[in-house]
Short mmCIF file of C-alpha atoms in Angstrom, two decimals:
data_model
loop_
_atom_site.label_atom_id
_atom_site.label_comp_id
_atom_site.label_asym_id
_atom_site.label_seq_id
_atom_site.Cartn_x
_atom_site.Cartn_y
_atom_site.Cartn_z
CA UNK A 1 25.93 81.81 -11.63
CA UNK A 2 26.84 78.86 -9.34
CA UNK A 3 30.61 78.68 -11.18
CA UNK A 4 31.16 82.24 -10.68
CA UNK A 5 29.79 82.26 -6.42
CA UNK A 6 32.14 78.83 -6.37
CA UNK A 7 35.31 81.20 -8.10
CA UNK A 8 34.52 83.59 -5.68
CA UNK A 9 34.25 81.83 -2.75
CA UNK A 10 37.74 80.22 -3.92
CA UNK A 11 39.41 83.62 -4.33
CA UNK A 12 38.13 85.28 -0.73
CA UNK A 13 39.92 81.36 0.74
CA UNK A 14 42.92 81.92 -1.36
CA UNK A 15 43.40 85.36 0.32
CA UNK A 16 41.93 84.17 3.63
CA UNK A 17 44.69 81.85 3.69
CA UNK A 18 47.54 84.30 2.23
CA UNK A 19 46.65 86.67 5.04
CA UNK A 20 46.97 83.88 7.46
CA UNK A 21 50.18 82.75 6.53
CA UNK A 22 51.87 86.50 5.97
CA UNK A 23 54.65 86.63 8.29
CA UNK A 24 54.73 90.08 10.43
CA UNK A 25 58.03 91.93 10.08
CA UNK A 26 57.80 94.81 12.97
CA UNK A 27 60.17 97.70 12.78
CA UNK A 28 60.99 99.94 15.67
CA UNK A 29 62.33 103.47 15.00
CA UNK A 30 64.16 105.30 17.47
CA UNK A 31 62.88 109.03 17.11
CA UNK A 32 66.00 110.33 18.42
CA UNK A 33 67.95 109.11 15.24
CA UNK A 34 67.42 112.63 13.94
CA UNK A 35 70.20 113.97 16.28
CA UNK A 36 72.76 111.82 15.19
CA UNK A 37 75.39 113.69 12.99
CA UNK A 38 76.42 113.26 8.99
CA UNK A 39 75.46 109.88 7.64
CA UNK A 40 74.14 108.59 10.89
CA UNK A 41 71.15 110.99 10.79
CA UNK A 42 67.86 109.51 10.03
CA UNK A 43 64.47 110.71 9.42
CA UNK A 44 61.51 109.37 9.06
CA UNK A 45 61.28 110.51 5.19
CA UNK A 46 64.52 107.78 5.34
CA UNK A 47 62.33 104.85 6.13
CA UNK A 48 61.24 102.60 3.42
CA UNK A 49 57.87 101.94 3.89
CA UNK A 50 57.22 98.70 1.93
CA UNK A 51 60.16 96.62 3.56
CA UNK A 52 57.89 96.48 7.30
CA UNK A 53 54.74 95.17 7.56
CA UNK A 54 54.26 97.02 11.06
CA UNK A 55 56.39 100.28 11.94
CA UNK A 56 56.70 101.16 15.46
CA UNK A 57 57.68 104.44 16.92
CA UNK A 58 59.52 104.69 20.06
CA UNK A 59 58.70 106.05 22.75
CA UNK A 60 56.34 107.36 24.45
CA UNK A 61 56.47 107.00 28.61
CA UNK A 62 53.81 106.92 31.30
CA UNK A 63 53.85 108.78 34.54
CA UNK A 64 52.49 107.97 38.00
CA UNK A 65 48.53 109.35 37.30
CA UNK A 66 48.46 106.70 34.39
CA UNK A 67 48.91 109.68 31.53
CA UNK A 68 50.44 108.56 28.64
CA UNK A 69 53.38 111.22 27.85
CA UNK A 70 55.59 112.79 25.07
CA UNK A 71 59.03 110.73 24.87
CA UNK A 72 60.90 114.57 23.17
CA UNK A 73 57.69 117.19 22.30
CA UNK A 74 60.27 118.88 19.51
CA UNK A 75 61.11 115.81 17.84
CA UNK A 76 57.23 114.17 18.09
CA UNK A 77 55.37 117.05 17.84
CA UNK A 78 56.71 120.09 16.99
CA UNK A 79 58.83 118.48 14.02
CA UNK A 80 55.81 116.33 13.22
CA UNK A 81 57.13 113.17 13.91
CA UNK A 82 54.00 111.28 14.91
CA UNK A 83 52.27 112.79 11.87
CA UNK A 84 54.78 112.42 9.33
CA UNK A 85 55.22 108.73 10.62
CA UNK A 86 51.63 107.99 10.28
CA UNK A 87 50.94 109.50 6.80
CA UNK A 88 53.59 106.60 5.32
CA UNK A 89 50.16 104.82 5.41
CA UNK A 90 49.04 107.39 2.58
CA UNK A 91 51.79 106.19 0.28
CA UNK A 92 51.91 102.44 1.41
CA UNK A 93 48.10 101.32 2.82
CA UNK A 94 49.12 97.95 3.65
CA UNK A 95 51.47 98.89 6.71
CA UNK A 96 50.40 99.69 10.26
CA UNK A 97 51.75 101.95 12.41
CA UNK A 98 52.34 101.82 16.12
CA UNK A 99 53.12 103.80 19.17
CA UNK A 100 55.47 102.44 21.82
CA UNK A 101 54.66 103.04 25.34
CA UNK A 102 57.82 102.22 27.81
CA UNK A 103 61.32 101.34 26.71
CA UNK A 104 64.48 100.91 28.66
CA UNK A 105 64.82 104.25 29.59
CA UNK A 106 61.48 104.38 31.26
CA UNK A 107 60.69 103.68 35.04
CA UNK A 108 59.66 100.27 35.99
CA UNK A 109 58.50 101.17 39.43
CA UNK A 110 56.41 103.94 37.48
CA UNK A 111 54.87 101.08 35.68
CA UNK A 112 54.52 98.90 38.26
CA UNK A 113 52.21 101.73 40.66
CA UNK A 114 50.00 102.52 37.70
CA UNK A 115 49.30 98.96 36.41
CA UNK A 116 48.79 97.75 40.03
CA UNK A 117 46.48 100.48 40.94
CA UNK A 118 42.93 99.21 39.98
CA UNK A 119 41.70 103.25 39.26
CA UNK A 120 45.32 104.20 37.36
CA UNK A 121 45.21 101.02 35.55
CA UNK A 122 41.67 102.29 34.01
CA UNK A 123 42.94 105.46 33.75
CA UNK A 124 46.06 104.05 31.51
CA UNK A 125 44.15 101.92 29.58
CA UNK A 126 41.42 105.06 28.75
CA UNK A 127 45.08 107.35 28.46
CA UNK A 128 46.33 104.79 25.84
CA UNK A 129 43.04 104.58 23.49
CA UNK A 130 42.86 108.42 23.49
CA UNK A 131 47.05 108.92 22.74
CA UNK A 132 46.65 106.24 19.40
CA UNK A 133 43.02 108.12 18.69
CA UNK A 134 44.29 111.81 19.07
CA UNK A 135 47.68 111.03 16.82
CA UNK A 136 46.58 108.81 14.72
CA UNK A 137 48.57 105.60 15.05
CA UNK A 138 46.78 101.86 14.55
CA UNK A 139 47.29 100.68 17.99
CA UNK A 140 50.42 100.50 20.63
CA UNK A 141 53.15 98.15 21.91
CA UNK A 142 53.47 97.91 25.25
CA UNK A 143 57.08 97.57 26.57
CA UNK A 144 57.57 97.52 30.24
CA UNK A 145 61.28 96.87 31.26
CA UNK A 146 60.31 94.49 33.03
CA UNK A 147 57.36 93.19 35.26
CA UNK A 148 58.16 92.18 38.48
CA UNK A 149 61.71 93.30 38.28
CA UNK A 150 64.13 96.21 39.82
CA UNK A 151 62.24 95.59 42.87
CA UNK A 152 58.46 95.26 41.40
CA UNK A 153 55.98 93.51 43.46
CA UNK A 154 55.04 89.63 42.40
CA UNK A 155 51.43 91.28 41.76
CA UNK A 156 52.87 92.85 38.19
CA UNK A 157 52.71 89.22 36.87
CA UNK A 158 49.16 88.88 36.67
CA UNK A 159 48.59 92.96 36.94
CA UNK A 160 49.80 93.25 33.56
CA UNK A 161 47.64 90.42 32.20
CA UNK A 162 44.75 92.98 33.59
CA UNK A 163 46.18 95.99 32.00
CA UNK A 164 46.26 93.95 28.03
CA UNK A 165 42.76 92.63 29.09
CA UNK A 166 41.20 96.03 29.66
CA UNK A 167 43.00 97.41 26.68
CA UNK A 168 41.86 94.41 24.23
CA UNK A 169 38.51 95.15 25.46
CA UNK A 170 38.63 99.02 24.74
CA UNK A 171 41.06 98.32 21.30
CA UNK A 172 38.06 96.10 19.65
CA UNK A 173 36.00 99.08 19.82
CA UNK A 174 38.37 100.99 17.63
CA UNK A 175 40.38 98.01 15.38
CA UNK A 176 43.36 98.99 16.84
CA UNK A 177 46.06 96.12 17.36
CA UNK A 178 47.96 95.60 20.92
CA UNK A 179 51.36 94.03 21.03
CA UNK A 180 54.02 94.20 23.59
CA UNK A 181 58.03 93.81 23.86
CA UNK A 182 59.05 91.32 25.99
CA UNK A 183 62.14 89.95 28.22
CA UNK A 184 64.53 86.84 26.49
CA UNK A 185 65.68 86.23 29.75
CA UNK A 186 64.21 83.21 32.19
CA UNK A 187 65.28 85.38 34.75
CA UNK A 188 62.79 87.97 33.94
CA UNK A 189 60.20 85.47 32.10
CA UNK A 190 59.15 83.51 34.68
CA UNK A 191 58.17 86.39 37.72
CA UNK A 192 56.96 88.76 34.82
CA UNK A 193 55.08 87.67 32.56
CA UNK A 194 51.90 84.85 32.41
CA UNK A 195 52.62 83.62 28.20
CA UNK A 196 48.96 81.75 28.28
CA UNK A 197 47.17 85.62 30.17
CA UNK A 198 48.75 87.77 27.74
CA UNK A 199 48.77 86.04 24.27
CA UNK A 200 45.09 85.83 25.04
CA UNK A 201 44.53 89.81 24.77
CA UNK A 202 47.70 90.20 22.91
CA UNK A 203 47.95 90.83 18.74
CA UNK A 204 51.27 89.74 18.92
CA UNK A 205 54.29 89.43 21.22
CA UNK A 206 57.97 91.02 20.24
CA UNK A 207 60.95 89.01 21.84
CA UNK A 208 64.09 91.12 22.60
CA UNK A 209 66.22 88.24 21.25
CA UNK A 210 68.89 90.32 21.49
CA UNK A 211 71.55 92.22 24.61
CA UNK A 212 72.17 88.56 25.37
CA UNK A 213 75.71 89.70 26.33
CA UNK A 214 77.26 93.39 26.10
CA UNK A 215 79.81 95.28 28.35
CA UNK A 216 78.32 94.67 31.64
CA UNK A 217 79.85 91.34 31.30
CA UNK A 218 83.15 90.61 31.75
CA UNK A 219 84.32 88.71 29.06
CA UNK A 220 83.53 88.43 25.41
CA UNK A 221 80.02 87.65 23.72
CA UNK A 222 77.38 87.69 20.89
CA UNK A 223 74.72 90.17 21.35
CA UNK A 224 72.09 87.76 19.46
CA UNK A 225 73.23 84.51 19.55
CA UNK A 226 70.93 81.94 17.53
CA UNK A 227 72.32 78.95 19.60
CA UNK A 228 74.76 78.76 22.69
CA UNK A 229 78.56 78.08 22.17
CA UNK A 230 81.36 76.96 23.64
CA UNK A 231 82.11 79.89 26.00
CA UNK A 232 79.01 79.22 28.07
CA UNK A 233 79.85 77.32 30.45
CA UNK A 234 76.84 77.50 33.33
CA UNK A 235 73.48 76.20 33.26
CA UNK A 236 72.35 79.86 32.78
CA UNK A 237 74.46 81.17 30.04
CA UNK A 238 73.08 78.42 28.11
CA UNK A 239 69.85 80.19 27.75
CA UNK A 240 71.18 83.49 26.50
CA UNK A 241 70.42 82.64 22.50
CA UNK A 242 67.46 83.10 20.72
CA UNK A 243 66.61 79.50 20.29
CA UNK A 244 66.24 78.69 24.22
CA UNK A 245 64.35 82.03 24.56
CA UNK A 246 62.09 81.65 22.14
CA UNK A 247 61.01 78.09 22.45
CA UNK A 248 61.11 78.71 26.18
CA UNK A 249 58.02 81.54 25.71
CA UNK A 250 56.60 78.47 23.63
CA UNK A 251 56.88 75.88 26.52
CA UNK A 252 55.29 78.93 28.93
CA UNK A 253 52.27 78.69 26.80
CA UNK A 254 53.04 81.73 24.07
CA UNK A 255 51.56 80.33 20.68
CA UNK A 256 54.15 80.08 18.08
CA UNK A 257 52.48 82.15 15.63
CA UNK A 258 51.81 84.98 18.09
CA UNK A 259 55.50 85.00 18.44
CA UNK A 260 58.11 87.74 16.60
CA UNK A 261 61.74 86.77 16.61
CA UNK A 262 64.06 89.75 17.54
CA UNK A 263 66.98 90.97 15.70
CA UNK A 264 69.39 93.72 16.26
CA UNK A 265 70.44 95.85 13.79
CA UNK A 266 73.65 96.52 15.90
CA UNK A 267 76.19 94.68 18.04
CA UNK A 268 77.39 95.02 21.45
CA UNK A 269 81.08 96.21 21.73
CA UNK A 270 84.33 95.44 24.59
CA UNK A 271 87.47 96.71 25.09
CA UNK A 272 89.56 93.48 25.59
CA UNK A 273 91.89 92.97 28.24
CA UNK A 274 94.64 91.75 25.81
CA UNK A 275 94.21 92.20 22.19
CA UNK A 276 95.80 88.92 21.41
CA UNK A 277 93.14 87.15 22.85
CA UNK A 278 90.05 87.70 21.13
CA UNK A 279 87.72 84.95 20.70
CA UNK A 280 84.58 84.35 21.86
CA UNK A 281 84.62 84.60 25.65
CA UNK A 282 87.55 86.55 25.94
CA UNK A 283 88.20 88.34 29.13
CA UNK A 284 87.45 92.50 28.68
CA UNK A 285 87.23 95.52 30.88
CA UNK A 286 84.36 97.00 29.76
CA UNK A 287 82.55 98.53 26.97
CA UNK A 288 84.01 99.65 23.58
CA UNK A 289 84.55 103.06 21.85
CA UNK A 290 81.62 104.97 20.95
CA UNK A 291 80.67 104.92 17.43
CA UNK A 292 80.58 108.22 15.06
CA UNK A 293 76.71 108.19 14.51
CA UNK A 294 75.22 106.43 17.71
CA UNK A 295 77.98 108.18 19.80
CA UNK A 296 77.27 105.74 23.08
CA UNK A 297 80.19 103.33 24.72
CA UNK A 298 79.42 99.70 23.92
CA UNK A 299 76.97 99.77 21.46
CA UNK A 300 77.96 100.43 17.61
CA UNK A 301 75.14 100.29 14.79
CA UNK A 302 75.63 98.16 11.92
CA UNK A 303 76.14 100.74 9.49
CA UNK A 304 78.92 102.03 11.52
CA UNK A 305 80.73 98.15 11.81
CA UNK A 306 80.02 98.13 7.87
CA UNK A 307 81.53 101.21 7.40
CA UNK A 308 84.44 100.61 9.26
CA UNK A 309 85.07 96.84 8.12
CA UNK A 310 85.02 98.14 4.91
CA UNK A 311 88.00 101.18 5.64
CA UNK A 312 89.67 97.60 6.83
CA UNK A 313 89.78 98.55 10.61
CA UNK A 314 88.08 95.28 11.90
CA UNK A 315 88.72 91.67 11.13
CA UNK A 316 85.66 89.67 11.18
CA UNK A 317 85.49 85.65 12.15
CA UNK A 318 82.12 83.48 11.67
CA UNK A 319 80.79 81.82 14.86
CA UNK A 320 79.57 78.87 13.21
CA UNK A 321 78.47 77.41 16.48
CA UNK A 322 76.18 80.35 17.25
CA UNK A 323 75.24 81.19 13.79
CA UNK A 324 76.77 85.13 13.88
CA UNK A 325 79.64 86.96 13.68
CA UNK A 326 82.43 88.94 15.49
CA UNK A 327 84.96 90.99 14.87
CA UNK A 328 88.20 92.97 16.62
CA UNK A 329 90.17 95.76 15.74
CA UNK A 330 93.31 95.66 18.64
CA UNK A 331 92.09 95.77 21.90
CA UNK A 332 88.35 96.50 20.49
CA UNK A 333 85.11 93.87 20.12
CA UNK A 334 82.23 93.24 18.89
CA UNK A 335 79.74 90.87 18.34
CA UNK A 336 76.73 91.18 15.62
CA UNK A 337 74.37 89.82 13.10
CA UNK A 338 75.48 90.25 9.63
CA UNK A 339 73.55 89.45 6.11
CA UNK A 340 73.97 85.65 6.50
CA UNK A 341 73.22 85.33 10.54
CA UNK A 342 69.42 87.49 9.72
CA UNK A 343 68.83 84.61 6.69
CA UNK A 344 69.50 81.98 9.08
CA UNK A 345 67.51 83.30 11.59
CA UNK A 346 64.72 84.31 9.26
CA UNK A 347 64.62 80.45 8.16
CA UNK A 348 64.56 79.53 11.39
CA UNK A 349 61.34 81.82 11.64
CA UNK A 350 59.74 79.62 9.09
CA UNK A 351 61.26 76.40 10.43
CA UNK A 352 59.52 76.58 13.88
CA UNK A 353 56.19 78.26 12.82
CA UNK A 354 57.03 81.68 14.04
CA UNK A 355 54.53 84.86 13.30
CA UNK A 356 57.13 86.97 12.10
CA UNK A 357 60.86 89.08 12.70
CA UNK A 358 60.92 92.40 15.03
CA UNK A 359 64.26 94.23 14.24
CA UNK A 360 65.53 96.71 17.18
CA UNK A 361 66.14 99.58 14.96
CA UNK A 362 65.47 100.29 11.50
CA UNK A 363 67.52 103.43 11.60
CA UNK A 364 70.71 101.30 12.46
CA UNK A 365 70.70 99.57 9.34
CA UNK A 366 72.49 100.31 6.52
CA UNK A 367 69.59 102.66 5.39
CA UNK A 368 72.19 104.96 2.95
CA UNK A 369 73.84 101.81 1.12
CA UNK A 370 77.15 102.82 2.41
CA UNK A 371 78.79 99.60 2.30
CA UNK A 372 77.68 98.23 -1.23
CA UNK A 373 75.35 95.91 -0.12
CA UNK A 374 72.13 98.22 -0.79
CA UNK A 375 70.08 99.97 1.46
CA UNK A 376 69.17 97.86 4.16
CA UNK A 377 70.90 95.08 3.61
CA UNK A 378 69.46 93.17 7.12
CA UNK A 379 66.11 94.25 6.59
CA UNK A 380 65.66 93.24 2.77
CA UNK A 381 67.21 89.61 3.70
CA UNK A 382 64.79 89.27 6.63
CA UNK A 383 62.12 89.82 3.59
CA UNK A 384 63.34 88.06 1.14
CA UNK A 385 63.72 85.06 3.37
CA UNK A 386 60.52 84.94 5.20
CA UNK A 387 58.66 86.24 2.67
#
């Protein structure tokens, strides 16, 4: 009797421990991937479950009484996307599914009124529990672009460590698990967020390690750098790469382990200002063509650079100094993360004790195998290698 309470006090520390060092993968999809035309389009019957250890819907927004609100009522509701979302839990138990409140495309100021309102801030909080209860997700992400910014008050630093308090207080009662996407920038880091205030209440924290550079720029650069190259030049483009980001949430006083590394399943395009020039840093005059699925100027998913790589319209080069890759086509740019830039960057996940990956989107992968490399090609490496 004694051998078999020892064996089984042995197997509940082997799986104890197992749990404990499972690395999170967190996958965002973008619910309007179900407009996009022909091989773009993407539904949620597209996703494959068992490659995410947390799936994460975006969006939905907030408005100025604190009510959480429906990001597109046809696509969420009416088409049963929060439903069919949730019931991939029926076919794969071990995943956990999440509701994004916030996004880029949602107000800041909006934010900022609610969560620095004592009585809107409850109100929120109360509005967020009931959203994940009524449609059935297993907690929320919290992404507010950004505290403290686009004219916020200093007061969102520490109002938002109030708002993740209140919510980890009203999420225990439930099990539900509270995350929230968060700046890469120092800019934005340091009058937005308190690291030490929020991991406290937080699950887990997603890093946008990625929009490091993009068409708002005027010259040439990797949208997810791992390290910085020889094109930055200033004190402050030296932080745009995912190592200086991340480590600096570390030195802030962000646990390592509560810490997901983000990756873009896309890259950042440029029209360049002379198509013989087209390295790194090159000077451009804005954003590139739109692609044929995502359809928007200076953005192209990575199963539309794939695709078109492989028709032989772009000519790709290996930034070995910033551990990614670029590519032109004439006067067109972009910079990316292919298969070996997400291996590196998943080792370097297990190299500095990191919790886990977030990639920003899952529908921008190559989810159809239309390149040869199988279906998601950046999502299965970021398994394989932190797994």
């Amino acid at each position: 009797m004694n051998c078999l309470l020892s064996y089984l006090l042995l197997l509940v520390t082997y799986f104890i421990i197992a749990e404990l060092n499972a690395y999170r993968i967190v996958c965002y999809y973008q619910s309007w991937a179900i407009y996009r035309p022909s091989k773009g389009l993407f539904n949620i019957a597209d996703i494959d479950s068992s490659l995410c250890t947390h799936h994460v819907y975006a969006f939905a927004g907030v408005n100025s009484n604190g009510d959480v609100t429906i990001g597109d009522s046809y696509a969420d509701i009416d088409l049963g996307g929060f439903s069919k979302f949730n019931a991939m839990r029926n076919q794969n138990p071990s995943i956990k599914t999440m509701i994004a409140i916030g996004g880029a495309g949602a107000s800041s100021q909006t934010f900022s009124k609610v969560i620095n309102d004592p009585n809107k801030r409850n109100a929120f909080a109360n509005n967020i529990v009931n959203f994940v209860q009524k449609y059935g997700f297993n907690g929320a992400d919290i992404d507010w672009e950004y505290p403290a910014a686009f004219g916020g008050p200093a007061s969102d630093k520490s109002a938002f460590v109030e708002l993740v308090k209140q919510l980890r207080s009203l999420f225990n009662q439930h099990g539900y698990i509270l995350s929230a996407a968060v700046s890469a920038g120092v800019d934005t880091i340091d009058p937005g967020y308190d690291a030490p205030g929020l991991s406290q209440y937080l699950d887990f924290i997603n890093v946008m390690t990625y929009d490091m550079h993009g068409s708002w720029e005027s010259k040439t650069g990797e949208n997810s750098p791992l390290y910085a190259g020889p094109s930055d030049t200033s004190d402050f483009e030296r932080t745009l790469n995912v190592d200086y980001a991340m480590k600096y949430w570390i030195k802030k006083g962000a646990p390592a382990s509560k810490l997901n590394l983000g990756m873009g399943s896309y890259g950042n395009t440029f029209t360049l200002q002379s198509s013989s020039n087209n390295g790194v840093g090159a000077p451009s005059t804005g954003p590139g063509k739109a692609g044929p699925y995502t359809q928007g100027a200076g953005v192209l998913a990575y199963n539309e650079i794939c695709e078109q790589h492989n028709a032989g319209q772009w000519t790709q080069y290996w930034n070995a100094d910033q551990k990614c890759i670029y590519a032109s086509n004439g006067n067109q740019w972009v910079g990316f993360d292919n298969i070996a830039a997400v291996k590196i960057k998943a080792q370097y996940i297990k190299n500095n004790g990191l919790g886990g990956a977030m990639i920003w989107s899952i529908d921008m992968d190559d989810f159809r195998n239309t390149c040869g490399d199988g279906k998601y090609p950046l999502l299965n490496t970021i398994k394989t290698y932190i797994a």
